Tab-separated table of C-alpha atoms and ligand atoms in Angstrom:
chain	number	residue	atom	x	y	z
Z	35	UNK	CA	124.260	191.058	133.143
Z	36	UNK	CA	125.135	190.673	136.778
Z	37	UNK	CA	124.508	186.948	137.297
Z	38	UNK	CA	125.975	183.891	135.590
Z	39	UNK	CA	122.651	182.604	134.277
Z	40	UNK	CA	121.574	185.953	132.843
Z	41	UNK	CA	125.004	186.528	131.311
Z	42	UNK	CA	124.930	183.108	129.622
Z	43	UNK	CA	121.391	183.735	128.405
Z	44	UNK	CA	122.770	186.722	126.505
Z	45	UNK	CA	124.239	184.281	123.993
Z	46	UNK	CA	121.362	181.790	124.231
Z	47	UNK	CA	123.115	179.496	126.690
Z	48	UNK	CA	122.519	178.373	130.259
Z	49	UNK	CA	124.856	178.452	133.232
Z	50	UNK	CA	124.003	175.989	135.976
Z	51	UNK	CA	125.208	174.177	139.040
Z	52	UNK	CA	124.774	170.750	140.545
Z	53	UNK	CA	122.399	170.959	143.504
Z	54	UNK	CA	121.983	168.602	146.417
Z	55	UNK	CA	118.848	168.181	148.548
Z	56	UNK	CA	121.136	167.884	151.565
Z	57	UNK	CA	121.855	171.632	151.364
Z	58	UNK	CA	118.717	173.204	149.893
Z	59	UNK	CA	117.510	174.044	153.380
Z	60	UNK	CA	120.578	176.226	153.997
Z	61	UNK	CA	119.444	179.767	153.281
Z	62	UNK	CA	122.690	181.062	151.772
Z	63	UNK	CA	123.118	177.963	149.634
Z	64	UNK	CA	119.655	178.307	148.146
Z	65	UNK	CA	119.880	182.086	147.811
Z	66	UNK	CA	123.190	181.875	145.965
Z	67	UNK	CA	121.982	179.129	143.658
Z	68	UNK	CA	118.677	180.840	142.952
Z	69	UNK	CA	120.283	184.175	142.182
Z	70	UNK	CA	123.043	182.921	139.908
Z	71	UNK	CA	122.003	179.828	137.976
Z	72	UNK	CA	119.352	179.089	135.347
Z	73	UNK	CA	120.044	175.380	135.110
Z	74	UNK	CA	120.678	172.582	137.582
Z	75	UNK	CA	121.757	168.952	137.628
Z	76	UNK	CA	120.876	166.881	140.718
Z	77	UNK	CA	124.216	165.835	142.189
Z	78	UNK	CA	123.007	162.395	143.366
Z	79	UNK	CA	119.208	162.352	143.536
Z	80	UNK	CA	118.409	160.784	140.162
Z	81	UNK	CA	121.007	158.013	140.337
Z	82	UNK	CA	119.970	154.365	140.401
Z	83	UNK	CA	120.779	153.694	144.085
Z	84	UNK	CA	118.286	156.417	145.034
Z	85	UNK	CA	115.639	155.968	142.351
Z	86	UNK	CA	115.314	152.156	142.264
Z	87	UNK	CA	116.926	150.775	145.424
Z	88	UNK	CA	115.177	147.451	144.950
Z	89	UNK	CA	113.801	145.936	141.778
Z	90	UNK	CA	110.654	147.649	140.570
Z	91	UNK	CA	110.415	149.835	143.663
Z	92	UNK	CA	110.955	153.451	142.701
Z	93	UNK	CA	111.756	156.469	144.860
Z	94	UNK	CA	111.544	159.779	143.051
Z	95	UNK	CA	111.151	161.911	146.181
Z	96	UNK	CA	114.665	163.424	146.297
Z	97	UNK	CA	114.716	164.026	142.543
Z	98	UNK	CA	111.279	165.610	142.716
Z	99	UNK	CA	112.566	167.990	145.374
Z	100	UNK	CA	115.305	169.215	143.035
Z	101	UNK	CA	112.854	169.534	140.149
Z	102	UNK	CA	110.319	171.532	142.114
Z	103	UNK	CA	113.031	173.826	143.465
Z	104	UNK	CA	114.322	174.304	139.936
Z	105	UNK	CA	110.880	175.056	138.529
Z	106	UNK	CA	110.210	177.598	141.254
Z	107	UNK	CA	113.451	179.389	140.398
Z	108	UNK	CA	113.487	179.270	136.607
Z	109	UNK	CA	116.164	176.629	136.248
Z	110	UNK	CA	116.038	173.954	133.574
Z	111	UNK	CA	117.013	170.473	134.752
Z	112	UNK	CA	119.463	167.959	133.341
Z	113	UNK	CA	118.654	164.387	134.334
Z	114	UNK	CA	121.676	162.605	135.774
Z	115	UNK	CA	121.971	159.683	135.221
Z	116	UNK	CA	120.126	156.581	133.963
Z	117	UNK	CA	122.843	153.994	133.292
Z	118	UNK	CA	126.113	154.191	135.246
Z	119	UNK	CA	128.325	151.583	136.865
Z	120	UNK	CA	128.631	153.623	140.113
Z	121	UNK	CA	125.935	154.326	142.680
Z	122	UNK	CA	124.372	151.178	141.292
Z	123	UNK	CA	122.573	148.965	143.803
Z	124	UNK	CA	124.005	145.493	144.297
Z	125	UNK	CA	120.772	143.856	143.147
Z	126	UNK	CA	121.630	145.213	139.681
Z	127	UNK	CA	125.375	144.579	139.681
Z	128	UNK	CA	124.807	140.956	140.667
Z	129	UNK	CA	122.575	140.122	137.670
Z	130	UNK	CA	124.361	137.652	135.381
Z	131	UNK	CA	121.615	136.823	132.927
Z	132	UNK	CA	121.398	139.016	129.803
Z	133	UNK	CA	117.644	138.749	129.306
Z	134	UNK	CA	117.018	139.824	132.884
Z	135	UNK	CA	119.547	142.669	132.834
Z	136	UNK	CA	118.259	144.071	129.539
Z	137	UNK	CA	114.736	144.087	130.896
Z	138	UNK	CA	115.869	145.660	134.186
Z	139	UNK	CA	117.876	148.360	132.391
Z	140	UNK	CA	115.105	149.177	129.944
Z	141	UNK	CA	112.498	149.276	132.709
Z	142	UNK	CA	114.679	151.595	134.795
Z	143	UNK	CA	115.143	153.999	131.892
Z	144	UNK	CA	111.482	153.934	130.918
Z	145	UNK	CA	110.154	154.329	134.447
Z	146	UNK	CA	112.437	157.210	135.419
Z	147	UNK	CA	112.037	159.079	132.141
Z	148	UNK	CA	108.273	158.605	132.203
Z	149	UNK	CA	108.076	159.976	135.741
Z	150	UNK	CA	109.994	163.105	134.723
Z	151	UNK	CA	108.485	163.543	131.253
Z	152	UNK	CA	108.235	167.201	130.313
Z	153	UNK	CA	110.418	168.341	133.221
Z	154	UNK	CA	113.910	167.432	131.992
Z	155	UNK	CA	115.502	169.138	129.008
Z	156	UNK	CA	118.258	166.538	128.600
Z	157	UNK	CA	119.226	163.207	130.131
Z	158	UNK	CA	122.650	161.745	130.709
Z	159	UNK	CA	121.379	158.413	129.399
Z	160	UNK	CA	124.713	156.655	129.798
Z	161	UNK	CA	127.499	157.967	132.026
Z	162	UNK	CA	131.198	157.043	132.000
Z	163	UNK	CA	131.040	153.899	129.857
Z	164	UNK	CA	134.574	154.235	128.462
Z	165	UNK	CA	137.790	153.136	130.150
Z	166	UNK	CA	140.552	155.608	130.988
Z	167	UNK	CA	143.534	155.601	128.660
Z	168	UNK	CA	141.723	153.477	126.094
Z	169	UNK	CA	139.162	153.607	123.289
Z	170	UNK	CA	137.289	150.641	124.724
Z	171	UNK	CA	134.335	150.426	127.075
Z	172	UNK	CA	135.166	149.965	130.748
Z	173	UNK	CA	134.195	146.837	132.613
Z	174	UNK	CA	130.738	147.075	134.204
Z	175	UNK	CA	127.825	144.751	134.718
Z	176	UNK	CA	126.176	146.276	131.648
Z	177	UNK	CA	129.238	145.779	129.457
Z	178	UNK	CA	130.078	142.358	130.829
Z	179	UNK	CA	126.592	140.880	130.624
Z	180	UNK	CA	125.041	142.724	127.659
Z	181	UNK	CA	128.157	143.456	125.590
Z	182	UNK	CA	129.037	146.519	123.492
Z	183	UNK	CA	125.439	147.035	122.380
Z	184	UNK	CA	124.201	148.123	125.805
Z	185	UNK	CA	124.762	151.813	125.076
Z	186	UNK	CA	122.756	151.685	121.853
Z	187	UNK	CA	120.005	149.748	123.617
Z	188	UNK	CA	119.852	152.394	126.361
Z	189	UNK	CA	119.588	155.291	123.891
Z	190	UNK	CA	116.907	153.570	121.796
Z	191	UNK	CA	114.880	152.825	124.904
Z	192	UNK	CA	115.282	156.412	126.111
Z	193	UNK	CA	114.040	157.888	122.853
Z	194	UNK	CA	110.885	155.812	123.045
Z	195	UNK	CA	110.305	156.709	126.707
Z	196	UNK	CA	110.450	160.495	126.162
Z	197	UNK	CA	110.803	161.547	122.524
Z	198	UNK	CA	111.024	165.240	123.517
Z	199	UNK	CA	114.036	164.962	125.839
Z	200	UNK	CA	117.552	165.455	124.520
Z	201	UNK	CA	119.610	162.291	124.969
Z	202	UNK	CA	123.241	162.734	125.987
Z	203	UNK	CA	126.324	160.632	126.543
Z	204	UNK	CA	128.391	162.045	129.472
Z	205	UNK	CA	132.005	161.321	130.450
Z	206	UNK	CA	135.245	162.705	131.925
Z	207	UNK	CA	138.751	162.737	130.443
Z	208	UNK	CA	137.343	163.224	126.963
Z	209	UNK	CA	138.345	166.903	126.738
Z	210	UNK	CA	141.785	166.408	125.160
Z	211	UNK	CA	141.321	165.674	121.452
Z	212	UNK	CA	144.230	163.237	121.015
Z	213	UNK	CA	143.385	161.027	123.996
Z	214	UNK	CA	142.371	157.467	123.143
Z	215	UNK	CA	139.277	157.814	125.341
Z	216	UNK	CA	138.147	160.942	123.468
Z	217	UNK	CA	138.604	159.128	120.171
Z	218	UNK	CA	136.632	156.141	121.422
Z	219	UNK	CA	133.654	158.295	122.379
Z	220	UNK	CA	133.942	160.317	119.153
Z	221	UNK	CA	133.840	157.134	117.067
Z	222	UNK	CA	130.820	155.886	118.995
Z	223	UNK	CA	128.910	159.132	118.341
Z	224	UNK	CA	129.937	159.071	114.681
Z	225	UNK	CA	128.742	155.474	114.391
Z	226	UNK	CA	125.439	156.276	116.149
Z	227	UNK	CA	124.791	159.228	113.845
Z	228	UNK	CA	125.578	157.188	110.735
Z	229	UNK	CA	123.254	154.344	111.762
Z	230	UNK	CA	120.418	156.479	113.109
Z	231	UNK	CA	120.873	155.519	116.759
Z	232	UNK	CA	119.262	158.397	118.681
Z	233	UNK	CA	121.818	160.699	120.355
Z	234	UNK	CA	121.496	164.478	120.664
Z	235	UNK	CA	124.341	165.643	122.863
Z	236	UNK	CA	127.642	164.884	124.539
Z	237	UNK	CA	128.525	166.109	128.023
Z	238	UNK	CA	132.149	166.877	128.822
Z	239	UNK	CA	132.409	166.669	132.592
Z	240	UNK	CA	135.536	168.838	132.758
Z	241	UNK	CA	136.902	167.983	136.199
Z	242	UNK	CA	140.206	169.749	135.599
Z	243	UNK	CA	143.487	169.963	137.500
Z	244	UNK	CA	144.896	173.408	138.280
Z	245	UNK	CA	146.398	173.607	134.790
Z	246	UNK	CA	142.847	173.899	133.446
Z	247	UNK	CA	141.472	172.670	130.141
Z	248	UNK	CA	143.763	171.041	127.582
Z	249	UNK	CA	144.734	173.415	124.759
Z	250	UNK	CA	142.734	171.247	122.349
Z	251	UNK	CA	139.486	171.599	124.312
Z	252	UNK	CA	137.759	173.908	121.842
Z	253	UNK	CA	138.856	171.662	118.964
Z	254	UNK	CA	137.335	168.691	120.759
Z	255	UNK	CA	134.038	170.509	121.322
Z	256	UNK	CA	133.820	171.654	117.713
Z	257	UNK	CA	134.794	168.263	116.280
Z	258	UNK	CA	131.999	166.583	118.234
Z	259	UNK	CA	129.556	169.343	117.287
Z	260	UNK	CA	130.426	168.752	113.632
Z	261	UNK	CA	129.006	165.231	113.977
Z	262	UNK	CA	125.593	166.835	114.520
Z	263	UNK	CA	125.259	166.796	118.304
Z	264	UNK	CA	125.069	169.588	120.849
Z	265	UNK	CA	127.854	169.685	123.407
Z	266	UNK	CA	127.805	170.869	127.001
Z	267	UNK	CA	130.272	171.307	129.848
Z	268	UNK	CA	128.469	169.283	132.499
Z	269	UNK	CA	130.448	169.009	135.756
Z	270	UNK	CA	133.002	171.782	135.702
Z	271	UNK	CA	135.392	172.243	138.592
Z	272	UNK	CA	139.071	173.179	138.530
Z	273	UNK	CA	141.588	172.418	141.254
Z	274	UNK	CA	142.111	175.642	143.241
Z	275	UNK	CA	139.891	177.501	140.741
Z	276	UNK	CA	142.470	179.591	138.843
Z	277	UNK	CA	140.567	182.502	137.271
Z	278	UNK	CA	142.311	182.217	133.918
Z	279	UNK	CA	141.697	178.469	133.652
Z	280	UNK	CA	137.996	179.051	134.328
Z	281	UNK	CA	137.850	181.828	131.744
Z	282	UNK	CA	139.595	179.646	129.142
Z	283	UNK	CA	137.148	176.803	129.739
Z	284	UNK	CA	134.107	179.043	129.372
Z	285	UNK	CA	135.589	180.746	126.315
Z	286	UNK	CA	136.076	177.384	124.567
Z	287	UNK	CA	132.345	176.767	124.913
Z	288	UNK	CA	131.409	180.291	123.845
Z	289	UNK	CA	133.494	179.865	120.681
Z	290	UNK	CA	131.489	176.799	119.598
Z	291	UNK	CA	127.941	177.530	118.395
Z	292	UNK	CA	126.620	174.116	119.433
Z	293	UNK	CA	128.072	174.374	122.947
Z	294	UNK	CA	124.763	175.202	124.585
Z	295	UNK	CA	125.557	175.449	128.275
Z	296	UNK	CA	127.858	175.029	131.223
Z	297	UNK	CA	127.253	173.429	134.622
Z	298	UNK	CA	129.620	173.740	137.587
Z	299	UNK	CA	129.699	170.730	139.905
Z	300	UNK	CA	128.473	172.468	143.023
Z	301	UNK	CA	127.697	175.893	144.427
Z	302	UNK	CA	130.273	176.351	147.178
Z	303	UNK	CA	133.722	175.011	147.943
Z	304	UNK	CA	132.524	173.743	151.296
Z	305	UNK	CA	130.353	171.063	149.721
Z	306	UNK	CA	132.503	170.136	146.731
Z	307	UNK	CA	133.000	166.397	146.167
Z	308	UNK	CA	136.705	167.268	145.790
Z	309	UNK	CA	137.207	167.479	149.516
Z	310	UNK	CA	140.177	169.470	150.675
Z	311	UNK	CA	140.163	171.437	147.413
Z	312	UNK	CA	138.608	174.795	146.538
Z	313	UNK	CA	137.546	174.178	142.914
Z	314	UNK	CA	134.291	176.181	142.611
Z	315	UNK	CA	133.167	179.772	142.009
Z	316	UNK	CA	131.982	180.589	145.535
Z	317	UNK	CA	134.063	180.049	148.645
Z	318	UNK	CA	132.847	178.425	151.847
Z	319	UNK	CA	131.228	181.709	152.936
Z	320	UNK	CA	129.440	182.148	149.614
Z	321	UNK	CA	131.730	185.002	148.599
Z	322	UNK	CA	132.421	185.343	144.888
Z	323	UNK	CA	135.946	184.256	143.998
Z	324	UNK	CA	138.218	185.656	141.302
Z	325	UNK	CA	137.142	182.765	139.082
Z	326	UNK	CA	133.532	183.928	139.396
Z	327	UNK	CA	134.426	187.348	138.018
Z	328	UNK	CA	136.477	185.924	135.161
Z	329	UNK	CA	133.605	183.638	134.162
Z	330	UNK	CA	131.007	186.419	134.385
Z	331	UNK	CA	133.180	188.718	132.265
Z	332	UNK	CA	133.707	186.038	129.611
Z	333	UNK	CA	129.966	185.324	129.443
Z	334	UNK	CA	129.129	189.015	129.189
Z	335	UNK	CA	131.638	189.554	126.377
Z	336	UNK	CA	130.108	186.819	124.193
I	806	G3I	O1	123.638	158.897	150.866
I	806	G3I	C1	124.666	158.586	151.793
I	806	G3I	C2	124.260	158.983	153.165
I	806	G3I	O2	123.145	158.226	153.549
I	806	G3I	C3	125.439	158.782	154.123
I	806	G3I	O3	125.100	159.277	155.374
I	806	G3I	C4	126.675	159.498	153.620
I	806	G3I	C5	127.882	159.238	154.491
I	806	G3I	O4	129.070	159.376	153.783
I	806	G3I	O5	126.959	159.037	152.313
I	806	G3I	C6	125.916	159.351	151.405
I	806	G3I	O6	126.226	158.971	150.109
I	806	G3I	C7	127.264	159.716	149.465
I	806	G3I	C8	126.662	160.547	148.341
I	806	G3I	O7	127.681	161.146	147.599
I	806	G3I	C9	125.730	161.638	148.862
I	806	G3I	O8	126.437	162.540	149.666
I	806	G3I	C10	128.256	158.709	148.934
I	806	G3I	O9	128.918	158.077	150.004
I	806	G3I	C11	129.239	159.401	148.038
I	806	G3I	O10	130.030	158.399	147.378
I	806	G3I	C12	128.519	160.213	146.982
I	806	G3I	O11	129.504	160.869	146.195
I	806	G3I	C13	129.042	161.344	144.941
I	806	G3I	C14	129.808	160.675	143.833
I	806	G3I	O12	129.392	161.215	142.588
I	806	G3I	C15	129.594	159.178	143.805
I	806	G3I	O13	130.347	158.601	142.817
I	806	G3I	C16	129.279	162.847	144.920
I	806	G3I	O14	128.435	163.487	145.855
I	806	G3I	C17	128.982	163.388	143.514
I	806	G3I	O15	129.426	164.707	143.438
I	806	G3I	C18	129.715	162.581	142.485
I	806	G3I	O16	129.368	163.049	141.188
I	806	G3I	C19	130.000	162.424	140.075
I	806	G3I	C20	129.024	162.446	138.941
I	806	G3I	O17	127.795	161.881	139.304
I	806	G3I	C21	129.586	161.727	137.715
I	806	G3I	N1	130.900	162.264	137.348
I	806	G3I	C22	131.865	162.344	138.446
I	806	G3I	C23	131.296	163.107	139.633
I	806	G3I	C24	132.336	163.287	140.723
I	806	G3I	O18	132.710	162.060	141.244
């Protein structure tokens, strides 16, 4: 196949990119995205600061724009994200009462998932809840006010809101098997599976330095998959985009049956969140980079 999405589809997977409404009106941006990808994740449009800027007042306009673009161009959509400590409006982060916060969190999840019912294949229900260099949860209003159980509460609420959507936990720095953070997330998933807490998938963001994925990456993916969840690479970008590092990352996914898809965190270097870096598959002029070719070849060989 001659595009990333079609090549990934050859082994039953998707290959997507984060899209931003800020750039959809740029012809080359849209043309590149539409030609290459069969999945998208809204880069910012479904986050809490956009979707519920004040309590009970919802704005799904930007997210809807991504969804309708995706539907018009045969891309499936990952919902990102329902519960995260960043891009969280201050009216939420200032709540100090557990009863109120639980009701606010559950209402946010239910309202957003209900709005998008049938249009989202998987949700990042909780994003980045674990602390770096540790197996513990990070400090956040959710953790501090609701305690350790907030993640379980979020997943249970999500399952009720849209029983057909896949429910994922998403994080970064969980790609190296021996890291404490990886072990913390692994133990949470294991615990959820053993107690029947609904969880279907784990997203490995995979924001890598120029040295690429850790050598244990495939082991990490397959160990999580063995717990009975699908795994995905959800926000891939690699400092300076070395072709071999990209190929190794994609190959790790292709070698794991339950690794169902890969998303790069942007279309073109010129709009990458890693400003000053060139971590993506297309350069600032939308030319294919060496990393693009190495990824396409790996997908086609699977
Ligand atoms: O919306 C305002 C706009 O009104 C204003 O004019 C502009 C001026 O700077 O800022 C706009 O907001 C920015 C937003 O991106 C949209 O461009 C925020 O300042 C900026 O902080 C925000 O950055 C996003 C970042 O998440 C926030 O943490 C990046 O685009 C986005 O790529 C990044 O994505 C995250 C994932 O969601 C989770 N994993 C890590 C990943 C990279 O940080």
